[in-house]
Amino acid sequence: MTALAINNLTVELPAVARRPLVADVTLQVGAGEVVGLVGESGSGKSVTARAALGLFPPSAQVTGSVRVAGTEVVGLTGQALRRLRAEQVAMVFQDPRASINPLRRVGDFLTEALRANRGWSKAKALTRAVELLTEVGIAQPGVAVRKYPHQFSGGMLQRVMIASALAVEPVLLLADEPTTALDVTTQAEILATLLSAQAERAMAMLFVTHDLELAATICDRIAVMYAGRIVEEQPAQRLFDAPQHPYTRGLLTATPKLPAGGDAASSDVAPLVPVAGRPLSLAENPAGCAFAPRCPIVVDDCAAATPVTRVRDGASVACHRADELIGRDA
Amino acid sequence: MSLQVAGLSKRYGPLLAVDDVTFTVEDGGALGLVGESGSGKTTTARIIAGLERADAGTVMVDGADRAGPARGRGQRLNRARQIQMVFQDPYLSLDPRLTTTEALGEIVALHEPGSRHSRRHRVAELLDQVGLGQREAAALPRQLSGGQRQRVAIARTLAARPRLLILDEAVAALDVSIQAQILNLLIDLRRQTGIGYLFVSHDLAVVRYVTEQVAVMHSGRIVEQGATHEVLARPQHAYTRLLLASVPRRGWDPAAVSRARRDLHDTTSDKETV
């Protein structure tokens, strides 16, 4: 069964935003699969990920379907919603310090869910917490459970966060920019921890990030979002080798890169090619393709209608010129 | 204008944040100051800008010492025309109640009073330099996107016609598609005006596009320094190699990087205990 199946999800916030936060998003994550959801700020990637927890902005109007292991999440309330969050979906957020109660010991934080939801004894839950801390690479886990969050560095606290997510034994793990607030050398360790836990459990993981290069190295498949819509979805390697949507292409040429082996010794650096213009704000809702004002290959049709998503050879692209683009200089 | 920093040290309680830091930025040159959080790169930058006082060491601009406090309005203005600083988050450094034009006009009046006409002309020139149009000129900071706000922040620093800009993670908070616009703007500004940069960043890939020289900081010290393309191609220090290996790219293996990091930590802590 598909761990996460989102179908035609639209999230609107009429009081605040003129355009939908998320528009007609369809996305699947299978068991054991790592799917990247890539986009810039305001693209709707976090709203989409949180939908899997049944977590929508207050007073949002939601249409479409979000199924976790077959269970419909949209409209879920009360006991059923609590069970979803307690047993099936876990989330690792960007800033662990903002999501762990600073006044409670790390051990209490880790055992809380096990004791409340599974009715485990304190001793049994604590044994499990120590096991989990060992798995995520915390030295002296027996001592660590007695410490407070401020006694950990950001990277170590993110490991605690991962351990708490794993305690649920979730079907689906949502990771929302889990390494963005960390130093670059710490990032590698957190990702290694996350990926080995994911592989061992054959867990489904939705990895939300603004960093296309990072997503390409750790994900099986990547969906790129722009202004609330998925504009392109492909297997990670192919997305990198043959990006189809002009926005994805733009993102790749705009990303600063370290020199590859060949041009390492040269002091000449090929200039970056930025994406012109600026992202669509929530107050704007132009007709047609949201990317049209920034698009280098825009034609008259683009402003007329929202492009439909076309699928070919495992690549799906929402672009009026997709037929011309797919297969070109692949 | 050349900037010479020698033997700079700064201690916060038990922590030696900056430890004997020495480097030079040539007239119109661009030096990248690279390191992770806590490496001392921002403290170094703030000492040079005059926002912090060093415990030891000198900051010389064209051979004149800048370390002591400025005396009087004249000297403060003079120093402002030497070095200006751009911060990571322009939202925190812009007055939320001033439009772009007002925010620029304020600084122009400070540095080049002249007539109202000449001031208005100078503001238009600054807007043009950073690529802001009519709409952005009349907008408040909250009506601008992150990239546009950073353009306003850069225009404000240029108003003083400084010879050196300190950019402290100036593009770190921007989305990729916008980051490239600002990096290209910085490259163009330098080409047009001959301004020098001290570019403080955690991101080696970004530094590569704007600087010719780079200094890598770790635990308050500069561990490696040289031509940017040389350091990136042939890193000598183990820490620089780790930093480079940590940048995600094709064929990247986070597990291998974390092993390398642990090895480095083991060797450094051994040294400390011996």
Coordinates of C-alpha atoms in Angstrom, one line a residue:
Chain A
M1 CA 0.0 0.0 0.0
T2 CA 1.2 3.5 -0.8
A3 CA 2.4 5.2 2.5
L4 CA 1.2 8.6 1.3
A5 CA -1.1 9.3 -1.5
I6 CA -2.1 13.0 -2.1
N7 CA -4.7 13.5 -4.8
N8 CA -5.7 17.0 -6.2
L9 CA -5.0 18.6 -2.8
T10 CA -5.9 22.3 -2.8
V11 CA -5.5 24.5 0.3
E12 CA -6.9 28.0 0.3
L13 CA -6.7 30.7 2.9
P14 CA -9.2 33.3 1.5
A15 CA -8.7 35.8 4.3
V16 CA -4.9 36.0 3.9
A17 CA -4.0 34.9 0.4
R18 CA -5.4 35.6 -3.0
R19 CA -3.9 32.5 -4.5
P20 CA -4.2 28.9 -3.1
L21 CA -1.3 28.0 -0.8
V22 CA -1.4 24.6 -2.5
A23 CA -3.1 24.0 -5.8
D24 CA -4.2 20.7 -7.2
V25 CA -1.2 18.7 -5.8
T26 CA -1.0 15.0 -6.6
L27 CA 1.9 13.1 -5.1
Q28 CA 2.7 9.6 -3.9
V29 CA 5.3 8.2 -1.6
G30 CA 5.7 4.4 -1.5
A31 CA 7.0 2.3 1.4
G32 CA 10.8 2.4 1.6
E33 CA 10.9 5.4 -0.8
V34 CA 12.5 8.8 -0.2
V35 CA 10.7 11.5 -2.1
G36 CA 12.0 15.1 -2.2
L37 CA 9.7 18.0 -2.3
V38 CA 11.7 21.0 -3.5
G39 CA 10.7 24.6 -3.7
E40 CA 11.5 28.1 -2.6
S41 CA 9.9 30.0 0.3
G42 CA 6.1 30.3 -0.3
S43 CA 6.0 27.5 -2.8
G44 CA 3.7 25.4 -0.6
K45 CA 6.1 22.6 0.1
S46 CA 5.7 22.7 3.9
V47 CA 1.9 23.1 3.7
T48 CA 1.8 20.0 1.5
A49 CA 4.0 18.0 3.9
R50 CA 2.0 19.0 6.9
A51 CA -1.2 17.9 5.2
A52 CA 0.0 14.4 5.8
L53 CA -0.3 15.1 9.6
G54 CA -3.8 16.5 9.1
L55 CA -2.2 19.8 10.1
F56 CA -3.7 22.7 8.1
P57 CA -3.5 26.4 8.7
P58 CA -6.4 27.6 10.8
S59 CA -9.5 28.5 8.8
A60 CA -8.0 26.9 5.6
Q61 CA -10.4 25.6 3.0
V62 CA -9.2 22.1 2.0
T63 CA -10.3 20.1 -1.0
G64 CA -8.9 16.9 -2.4
S65 CA -7.6 13.8 -0.7
V66 CA -4.6 12.9 1.5
R67 CA -4.4 9.3 2.4
V68 CA -1.8 7.8 4.8
A69 CA -1.6 4.0 4.5
G70 CA -5.1 4.1 3.1
T71 CA -6.7 6.3 5.8
E72 CA -8.2 9.6 4.6
V73 CA -6.6 12.5 6.6
V74 CA -8.6 15.4 5.3
G75 CA -11.5 16.0 7.7
L76 CA -10.1 13.7 10.3
T77 CA -10.7 15.0 13.9
G78 CA -10.5 14.0 17.5
Q79 CA -9.3 10.5 18.5
A80 CA -8.7 9.4 14.9
L81 CA -6.5 12.4 14.2
R82 CA -4.5 11.8 17.4
R83 CA -4.1 8.1 16.4
L84 CA -2.7 9.2 13.0
R85 CA -0.1 11.4 14.6
A86 CA 0.7 9.0 17.4
E87 CA 1.1 5.9 15.3
Q88 CA 1.5 6.5 11.6
V89 CA 3.2 9.8 10.7
A90 CA 6.1 11.6 12.4
M91 CA 7.8 14.8 11.6
V92 CA 11.2 16.2 12.0
F93 CA 11.2 20.0 11.8
Q94 CA 13.9 22.5 10.8
D95 CA 14.6 23.9 14.3
P96 CA 14.7 21.3 17.0
R97 CA 15.0 24.0 19.7
A98 CA 11.6 25.4 18.7
S99 CA 9.9 22.0 18.9
I100 CA 11.3 20.4 22.1
N101 CA 10.1 21.6 25.5
P102 CA 13.1 23.3 27.0
L103 CA 11.9 22.7 30.6
R104 CA 11.7 18.9 30.4
R105 CA 14.4 16.3 30.3
V106 CA 15.1 14.7 27.0
G107 CA 14.1 11.4 28.4
D108 CA 10.6 12.7 29.3
F109 CA 10.3 14.1 25.8
L110 CA 11.2 10.8 24.2
T111 CA 9.1 8.5 26.5
E112 CA 6.0 10.7 26.5
A113 CA 4.4 9.3 23.3
L114 CA 5.2 5.7 24.2
R115 CA 3.7 6.0 27.6
A116 CA 0.6 8.0 26.6
N117 CA -0.2 6.2 23.4
R118 CA 0.9 2.7 24.0
G119 CA 0.5 2.6 27.8
W120 CA 4.0 1.5 28.3
S121 CA 5.5 1.6 31.8
K122 CA 8.1 4.3 32.5
A123 CA 10.9 1.7 32.7
K124 CA 10.0 0.0 29.4
A125 CA 9.7 3.4 27.6
L126 CA 13.0 4.6 29.0
T127 CA 14.8 1.4 27.8
R128 CA 13.3 2.1 24.3
A129 CA 14.4 5.8 24.5
V130 CA 18.0 4.7 25.3
E131 CA 18.0 2.3 22.4
L132 CA 16.7 4.9 20.0
L133 CA 19.3 7.5 21.2
T134 CA 22.0 4.9 20.6
E135 CA 20.7 4.3 17.1
V136 CA 20.8 8.0 16.2
G137 CA 24.4 8.3 17.4
I138 CA 24.1 9.9 20.8
A139 CA 27.1 9.0 23.0
Q140 CA 26.3 7.8 26.5
P141 CA 22.5 7.7 25.9
G142 CA 21.9 6.6 29.5
V143 CA 23.3 10.0 30.6
A144 CA 21.6 11.9 27.8
V145 CA 18.1 11.0 28.8
R146 CA 18.6 12.9 32.1
K147 CA 19.8 16.1 30.3
Y148 CA 17.9 19.1 29.3
P149 CA 17.7 20.4 25.7
H150 CA 20.0 23.4 26.3
Q151 CA 22.8 20.9 27.1
F152 CA 22.8 19.7 23.6
S153 CA 24.2 21.3 20.4
G154 CA 21.8 21.9 17.5
G155 CA 23.0 18.8 15.7
M156 CA 22.7 16.6 18.7
L157 CA 19.3 18.0 19.5
Q158 CA 18.2 17.2 15.9
R159 CA 19.3 13.6 16.6
V160 CA 17.0 13.6 19.7
M161 CA 14.2 14.9 17.4
I162 CA 14.8 12.0 15.0
A163 CA 14.8 9.5 17.8
S164 CA 11.5 10.8 19.0
A165 CA 10.1 10.5 15.5
L166 CA 11.3 6.9 15.2
A167 CA 9.8 6.0 18.6
V168 CA 6.4 6.1 16.9
E169 CA 7.5 3.5 14.4
P170 CA 5.8 5.6 11.7
V171 CA 4.7 4.4 8.3
L172 CA 5.7 7.9 7.0
L173 CA 8.4 10.2 8.1
L174 CA 8.1 13.9 7.2
A175 CA 11.4 15.8 7.2
D176 CA 10.9 19.5 6.8
E177 CA 14.3 21.2 6.1
P178 CA 15.8 19.0 8.9
T179 CA 19.4 20.2 8.2
T180 CA 18.9 23.8 7.0
A181 CA 19.6 25.4 10.4
L182 CA 22.7 23.2 10.9
D183 CA 26.3 23.7 9.9
V184 CA 27.3 22.0 6.7
T185 CA 29.6 19.4 8.3
T186 CA 26.8 18.5 10.8
Q187 CA 24.3 18.2 7.9
A188 CA 26.1 15.2 6.5
E189 CA 25.9 13.4 9.9
I190 CA 22.2 14.1 10.4
L191 CA 21.4 12.9 6.8
A192 CA 23.4 9.7 7.3
T193 CA 21.5 9.0 10.5
L194 CA 18.1 9.8 8.9
L195 CA 18.8 7.7 5.8
S196 CA 20.1 4.6 7.7
A197 CA 17.1 4.7 10.0
Q198 CA 14.8 5.0 6.9
A199 CA 16.5 2.2 5.0
E200 CA 16.5 -0.2 8.0
R201 CA 12.7 0.2 8.6
A202 CA 11.8 0.5 4.9
M203 CA 10.0 3.6 6.0
A204 CA 8.5 6.1 3.5
M205 CA 10.1 9.5 3.8
L206 CA 9.0 12.9 2.4
F207 CA 12.0 15.2 2.4
V208 CA 11.1 18.9 2.1
T209 CA 14.0 21.2 1.1
H210 CA 14.8 24.3 -0.8
D211 CA 18.1 22.7 -1.9
L212 CA 17.8 20.9 -5.2
E213 CA 21.4 19.5 -5.1
L214 CA 20.8 18.1 -1.7
A215 CA 17.5 16.5 -2.7
A216 CA 19.1 15.0 -5.8
T217 CA 21.8 13.2 -3.7
I218 CA 19.5 11.6 -1.2
C219 CA 16.1 11.2 -2.8
D220 CA 14.7 8.5 -5.2
R221 CA 12.3 10.9 -6.8
I222 CA 11.8 14.6 -6.7
A223 CA 8.8 16.9 -7.1
V224 CA 9.5 20.6 -7.7
M225 CA 6.9 23.1 -6.5
Y226 CA 6.3 26.6 -7.6
A227 CA 3.6 29.0 -6.3
G228 CA 1.6 26.1 -4.8
R229 CA 1.8 23.7 -7.7
I230 CA 4.0 20.8 -8.6
V231 CA 5.6 21.8 -11.9
E232 CA 7.8 18.8 -12.4
E233 CA 8.3 15.3 -11.0
Q234 CA 11.0 12.9 -12.0
P235 CA 13.4 10.3 -10.6
A236 CA 16.1 12.3 -8.9
Q237 CA 19.0 11.4 -11.3
R238 CA 16.9 12.2 -14.3
L239 CA 15.7 15.4 -12.9
F240 CA 19.3 16.4 -12.6
D241 CA 20.4 15.1 -16.0
A242 CA 17.4 16.2 -18.0
P243 CA 15.3 18.8 -16.1
Q244 CA 12.2 19.6 -18.2
H245 CA 10.4 22.5 -16.6
P246 CA 12.0 25.9 -17.3
Y247 CA 11.8 26.6 -13.5
T248 CA 13.8 23.5 -12.6
R249 CA 16.3 24.3 -15.3
G250 CA 16.5 27.8 -13.9
L251 CA 17.1 26.5 -10.3
L252 CA 19.9 24.3 -11.5
T253 CA 21.7 27.1 -13.4
A254 CA 21.2 29.5 -10.5
T255 CA 22.8 27.2 -7.9
P256 CA 26.4 28.0 -7.0
K257 CA 28.5 24.9 -7.5
L258 CA 31.9 23.8 -6.4
P259 CA 34.4 23.1 -9.2
A260 CA 34.2 19.7 -10.7
G261 CA 37.4 17.7 -11.2
G262 CA 38.1 19.1 -14.7
D263 CA 37.9 22.8 -14.1
A264 CA 39.4 22.7 -10.6
A265 CA 42.7 24.4 -11.3
S266 CA 41.2 27.3 -13.3
S267 CA 40.4 30.6 -11.8
D268 CA 37.7 31.3 -14.4
V269 CA 34.2 30.7 -13.0
A270 CA 31.3 30.4 -15.4
P271 CA 28.8 33.1 -14.2
L272 CA 25.6 32.0 -12.5
V273 CA 22.4 32.4 -14.6
P274 CA 19.7 33.7 -12.2
V275 CA 16.0 33.2 -12.7
A276 CA 14.7 36.6 -13.7
G277 CA 12.1 38.5 -11.6
R278 CA 10.8 37.4 -8.2
P279 CA 8.6 34.7 -6.8
L280 CA 4.8 35.2 -6.8
S281 CA 3.6 36.6 -3.5
L282 CA 0.4 35.3 -1.9
A283 CA -1.4 38.5 -2.9
E284 CA -1.0 37.8 -6.6
N285 CA -3.0 35.3 -8.6
P286 CA -2.4 35.9 -12.3
A287 CA -4.2 33.9 -14.9
G288 CA -2.3 31.1 -16.6
C289 CA 1.0 29.7 -15.6
A290 CA 2.4 31.2 -12.4
F291 CA 5.9 31.0 -13.7
A292 CA 5.2 32.8 -17.0
P293 CA 6.4 36.3 -15.8
R294 CA 9.9 34.8 -15.1
C295 CA 10.0 32.2 -17.8
P296 CA 12.7 32.5 -20.5
I297 CA 10.6 30.5 -23.1
V298 CA 7.2 32.1 -22.4
V299 CA 4.7 32.2 -25.3
D300 CA 1.3 33.8 -25.5
D301 CA -0.6 30.7 -24.5
C302 CA 1.2 30.7 -21.1
A303 CA -0.8 33.6 -19.7
A304 CA -4.1 32.2 -21.0
A305 CA -4.5 28.9 -19.1
T306 CA -3.0 27.0 -16.2
P307 CA -0.9 24.2 -17.8
V308 CA -2.1 20.7 -17.3
T309 CA 0.4 18.1 -16.1
R310 CA 1.6 15.8 -18.8
V311 CA 3.2 12.4 -18.1
R312 CA 5.7 10.7 -20.3
D313 CA 8.3 8.1 -19.5
G314 CA 8.0 8.6 -15.8
A315 CA 8.4 12.3 -16.0
S316 CA 5.5 14.6 -15.3
V317 CA 5.7 18.3 -16.3
A318 CA 3.2 21.1 -16.0
C319 CA 4.2 23.4 -18.9
H320 CA 2.5 24.5 -22.0
R321 CA 5.6 23.8 -24.0
A322 CA 6.2 20.4 -22.3
D323 CA 5.8 18.5 -25.6
E324 CA 8.6 20.4 -27.2
L325 CA 10.7 20.1 -24.0
I326 CA 10.4 16.5 -23.2
G327 CA 13.1 14.5 -24.8
R328 CA 15.0 17.6 -26.0
D329 CA 18.7 17.6 -25.1
A330 CA 18.2 14.9 -22.6
Chain B
M1 CA 41.9 51.3 -0.1
S2 CA 43.6 48.4 1.5
L3 CA 42.6 46.7 4.7
Q4 CA 45.2 45.1 6.9
V5 CA 44.1 43.0 9.9
A6 CA 46.9 41.8 12.1
G7 CA 46.9 39.6 15.3
L8 CA 43.3 40.2 16.0
S9 CA 42.0 38.5 19.2
K10 CA 38.7 38.7 21.1
R11 CA 37.7 36.7 24.2
Y12 CA 34.2 36.3 25.6
G13 CA 34.6 34.8 29.1
P14 CA 36.3 31.4 28.7
L15 CA 35.8 31.4 24.9
L16 CA 38.6 32.7 22.6
A17 CA 36.2 33.7 19.7
V18 CA 39.0 35.2 17.6
D19 CA 42.5 34.0 17.9
D20 CA 45.4 35.8 16.3
V21 CA 43.7 36.5 13.0
T22 CA 45.8 38.2 10.3
F23 CA 44.8 38.9 6.7
T24 CA 44.9 41.7 4.0
V25 CA 42.3 42.8 1.6
E26 CA 44.0 44.7 -1.3
D27 CA 42.5 47.8 -2.8
G28 CA 39.4 46.7 -4.8
G29 CA 40.1 43.0 -3.8
A30 CA 37.6 40.5 -2.6
L31 CA 38.4 38.1 0.3
G32 CA 36.1 35.4 1.4
L33 CA 36.0 34.6 5.2
V34 CA 34.7 31.1 5.5
G35 CA 33.7 29.0 8.5
E36 CA 30.9 27.4 10.4
S37 CA 28.9 28.9 13.2
G38 CA 31.1 29.7 16.1
S39 CA 34.3 29.9 14.0
G40 CA 34.7 33.6 14.8
K41 CA 34.1 34.9 11.2
T42 CA 31.3 37.3 12.2
T43 CA 33.1 38.5 15.3
T44 CA 36.1 39.3 13.1
A45 CA 33.9 41.2 10.6
R46 CA 32.2 43.1 13.4
I47 CA 35.5 44.2 14.9
I48 CA 36.6 45.5 11.5
A49 CA 33.4 47.4 11.0
G50 CA 33.9 48.9 14.5
L51 CA 30.9 47.2 16.1
E52 CA 33.0 45.3 18.5
R53 CA 36.4 46.1 20.1
A54 CA 39.2 43.7 19.8
D55 CA 41.3 42.6 22.9
A56 CA 44.4 42.7 20.8
G57 CA 45.6 43.3 17.3
T58 CA 45.2 46.1 14.7
V59 CA 42.8 47.0 11.9
M60 CA 44.6 49.3 9.5
V61 CA 43.0 51.1 6.6
D62 CA 45.6 52.5 4.2
G63 CA 48.1 52.3 7.0
A64 CA 46.0 54.2 9.5
D65 CA 44.7 52.5 12.7
R66 CA 41.0 52.0 12.9
A67 CA 40.8 50.0 16.1
G68 CA 40.0 52.8 18.6
P69 CA 36.7 54.5 18.9
A70 CA 35.9 57.3 16.4
R71 CA 36.3 60.9 17.8
G72 CA 33.6 63.3 16.6
R73 CA 31.2 63.5 13.7
G74 CA 33.8 64.1 11.1
Q75 CA 35.8 61.0 11.9
R76 CA 32.7 58.9 12.1
L77 CA 31.6 60.0 8.7
N78 CA 35.0 59.4 7.3
R79 CA 35.0 55.9 8.7
A80 CA 31.6 55.3 7.2
R81 CA 33.0 56.2 3.8
Q82 CA 35.8 53.6 4.2
I83 CA 33.8 50.5 5.3
Q84 CA 30.1 49.6 5.2
M85 CA 28.4 46.4 6.3
V86 CA 25.6 44.4 4.8
F87 CA 23.8 41.9 7.1
Q88 CA 22.1 38.6 6.6
D89 CA 18.5 39.7 7.2
P90 CA 17.6 43.0 5.6
Y91 CA 14.2 42.9 7.3
L92 CA 16.0 43.5 10.7
S93 CA 18.2 46.2 9.4
L94 CA 15.7 48.4 7.6
D95 CA 13.2 50.8 9.3
P96 CA 9.8 49.3 8.7
R97 CA 8.2 52.8 8.4
L98 CA 10.4 54.2 5.7
T99 CA 9.9 53.7 2.0
T100 CA 13.0 52.8 0.0
T101 CA 13.3 56.4 -1.3
E102 CA 13.1 57.8 2.2
A103 CA 15.6 55.2 3.6
L104 CA 18.1 56.1 0.9
G105 CA 17.4 59.9 1.1
E106 CA 18.3 59.8 4.8
I107 CA 21.8 58.5 4.2
V108 CA 22.4 60.6 1.1
A109 CA 21.5 63.7 3.2
L110 CA 24.1 62.6 5.8
H111 CA 26.9 62.1 3.4
E112 CA 26.2 64.4 0.5
P113 CA 23.8 67.2 1.8
G114 CA 23.8 69.4 -1.3
S115 CA 20.5 70.6 -2.8
R116 CA 17.3 68.7 -2.7
H117 CA 17.6 68.2 -6.5
S118 CA 21.1 66.8 -6.2
R119 CA 20.0 64.5 -3.4
R120 CA 17.0 63.2 -5.4
H121 CA 19.4 62.6 -8.3
R122 CA 21.7 60.6 -6.1
V123 CA 18.9 58.4 -4.8
A124 CA 17.8 57.7 -8.4
E125 CA 21.4 56.8 -9.2
L126 CA 21.5 54.4 -6.2
L127 CA 18.2 52.7 -7.1
D128 CA 19.5 52.2 -10.6
Q129 CA 22.8 50.8 -9.4
V130 CA 21.1 48.0 -7.5
G131 CA 18.3 47.4 -10.1
L132 CA 15.3 48.7 -8.2
G133 CA 12.4 50.3 -10.2
Q134 CA 9.6 52.8 -9.5
R135 CA 7.4 50.4 -7.6
E136 CA 10.1 49.3 -5.2
A137 CA 11.3 52.9 -4.7
A138 CA 7.9 53.8 -3.2
A139 CA 7.4 50.6 -1.2
L140 CA 7.9 49.9 2.5
P141 CA 10.2 47.0 3.5
R142 CA 7.2 44.7 4.2
Q143 CA 6.0 45.2 0.6
L144 CA 9.2 44.0 -0.9
S145 CA 10.5 40.5 -1.4
G146 CA 13.7 39.3 0.4
G147 CA 15.9 39.9 -2.6
Q148 CA 14.5 43.4 -3.1
R149 CA 15.1 44.2 0.6
Q150 CA 18.6 43.1 0.3
R151 CA 19.0 45.3 -2.8
V152 CA 17.8 48.3 -0.6
A153 CA 20.2 47.3 2.1
I154 CA 23.1 47.3 -0.4
A155 CA 22.0 50.6 -1.9
R156 CA 22.0 52.1 1.6
T157 CA 25.6 51.1 2.1
L158 CA 26.6 52.4 -1.3
A159 CA 25.2 55.8 -0.5
A160 CA 28.3 56.5 1.6
R161 CA 30.5 55.6 -1.4
P162 CA 32.5 53.2 0.7
R163 CA 35.7 51.6 -0.5
L164 CA 35.1 48.3 1.2
L165 CA 31.9 46.4 1.8
I166 CA 31.6 43.8 4.6
L167 CA 29.0 41.3 3.5
D168 CA 28.0 39.1 6.5
E169 CA 26.1 36.1 5.1
A170 CA 24.4 38.6 2.8
V171 CA 22.9 36.0 0.5
A172 CA 22.4 33.2 3.0
A173 CA 18.7 33.9 3.7
L174 CA 17.7 34.3 0.0
D175 CA 16.1 31.7 -2.2
V176 CA 18.4 30.2 -4.8
S177 CA 16.8 31.9 -7.8
I178 CA 17.2 35.3 -6.1
Q179 CA 20.6 34.6 -4.5
A180 CA 22.1 34.3 -8.0
Q181 CA 20.6 37.7 -8.9
I182 CA 22.3 39.3 -5.8
L183 CA 25.6 37.5 -6.4
N184 CA 25.6 38.8 -10.0
L185 CA 24.8 42.3 -8.7
L186 CA 27.7 42.2 -6.3
I187 CA 30.0 41.1 -9.1
D188 CA 28.8 43.9 -11.4
L189 CA 29.1 46.6 -8.7
R190 CA 32.6 45.6 -8.1
R191 CA 33.5 45.7 -11.8
Q192 CA 31.9 49.1 -12.1
T193 CA 33.1 50.9 -9.0
G194 CA 36.2 49.1 -8.0
I195 CA 34.8 48.5 -4.4
G196 CA 36.5 45.8 -2.3
Y197 CA 34.6 43.0 -0.5
L198 CA 35.1 41.1 2.7
F199 CA 32.6 38.3 2.1
V200 CA 31.7 36.4 5.2
S201 CA 30.0 33.1 4.5
H202 CA 29.6 29.5 5.5
D203 CA 29.2 28.5 1.9
L204 CA 32.3 27.7 -0.1
A205 CA 30.4 27.4 -3.4
V206 CA 29.1 30.9 -3.1
V207 CA 32.5 32.4 -2.1
R208 CA 33.9 31.0 -5.3
Y209 CA 31.7 33.3 -7.4
V210 CA 32.6 36.6 -5.7
T211 CA 36.1 36.4 -4.3
E212 CA 39.7 35.8 -5.5
Q213 CA 41.1 35.2 -2.0
V214 CA 39.8 33.1 0.8
A215 CA 40.6 32.5 4.4
V216 CA 39.1 29.5 6.2
M217 CA 38.4 29.9 9.9
H218 CA 37.9 27.2 12.5
S219 CA 37.6 27.7 16.3
G220 CA 38.7 31.4 16.0
R221 CA 41.8 30.7 13.9
I222 CA 42.5 31.0 10.2
V223 CA 43.5 27.5 9.3
E224 CA 44.1 28.1 5.6
Q225 CA 44.4 31.1 3.4
G226 CA 45.1 31.6 -0.3
A227 CA 43.7 32.1 -3.8
T228 CA 40.1 30.9 -3.8
H229 CA 40.5 28.6 -6.8
E230 CA 43.7 27.1 -5.4
V231 CA 42.2 26.4 -2.0
L232 CA 39.1 24.9 -3.5
A233 CA 41.1 22.7 -5.9
R234 CA 43.9 21.8 -3.5
P235 CA 42.8 22.2 0.1
Q236 CA 45.8 21.8 2.4
H237 CA 44.2 21.7 5.8
A238 CA 42.1 18.7 6.9
Y239 CA 39.3 21.1 8.0
T240 CA 39.1 22.7 4.6
R241 CA 38.9 19.3 3.0
L242 CA 36.1 18.3 5.4
L243 CA 34.2 21.5 4.6
L244 CA 34.5 20.8 0.9
A245 CA 33.5 17.2 1.2
S246 CA 30.4 18.3 3.2
V247 CA 28.8 20.1 0.3
P248 CA 26.1 17.9 -1.3
R249 CA 26.8 17.0 -4.9
R250 CA 26.5 14.1 -7.3
G251 CA 27.8 10.8 -5.9
W252 CA 27.9 12.4 -2.4
D253 CA 27.9 10.0 0.5
P254 CA 26.8 11.6 3.8
A255 CA 28.0 8.5 5.8
A256 CA 31.6 8.9 4.5
V257 CA 31.6 12.6 5.3
S258 CA 30.4 12.0 8.9
R259 CA 33.2 9.4 9.4
A260 CA 35.7 11.9 8.1
R261 CA 34.3 14.5 10.6
R262 CA 34.6 12.2 13.5
D263 CA 38.2 11.3 12.6
L264 CA 39.1 15.0 12.4
H265 CA 37.5 15.7 15.8
D266 CA 39.3 12.7 17.3
T267 CA 42.7 14.0 16.1
T268 CA 42.0 17.6 17.2
S269 CA 40.8 16.5 20.7
D270 CA 43.9 14.3 21.0
K271 CA 46.1 17.3 20.4
E272 CA 44.3 19.3 23.0
T273 CA 44.7 16.7 25.7
V274 CA 48.4 16.0 25.0

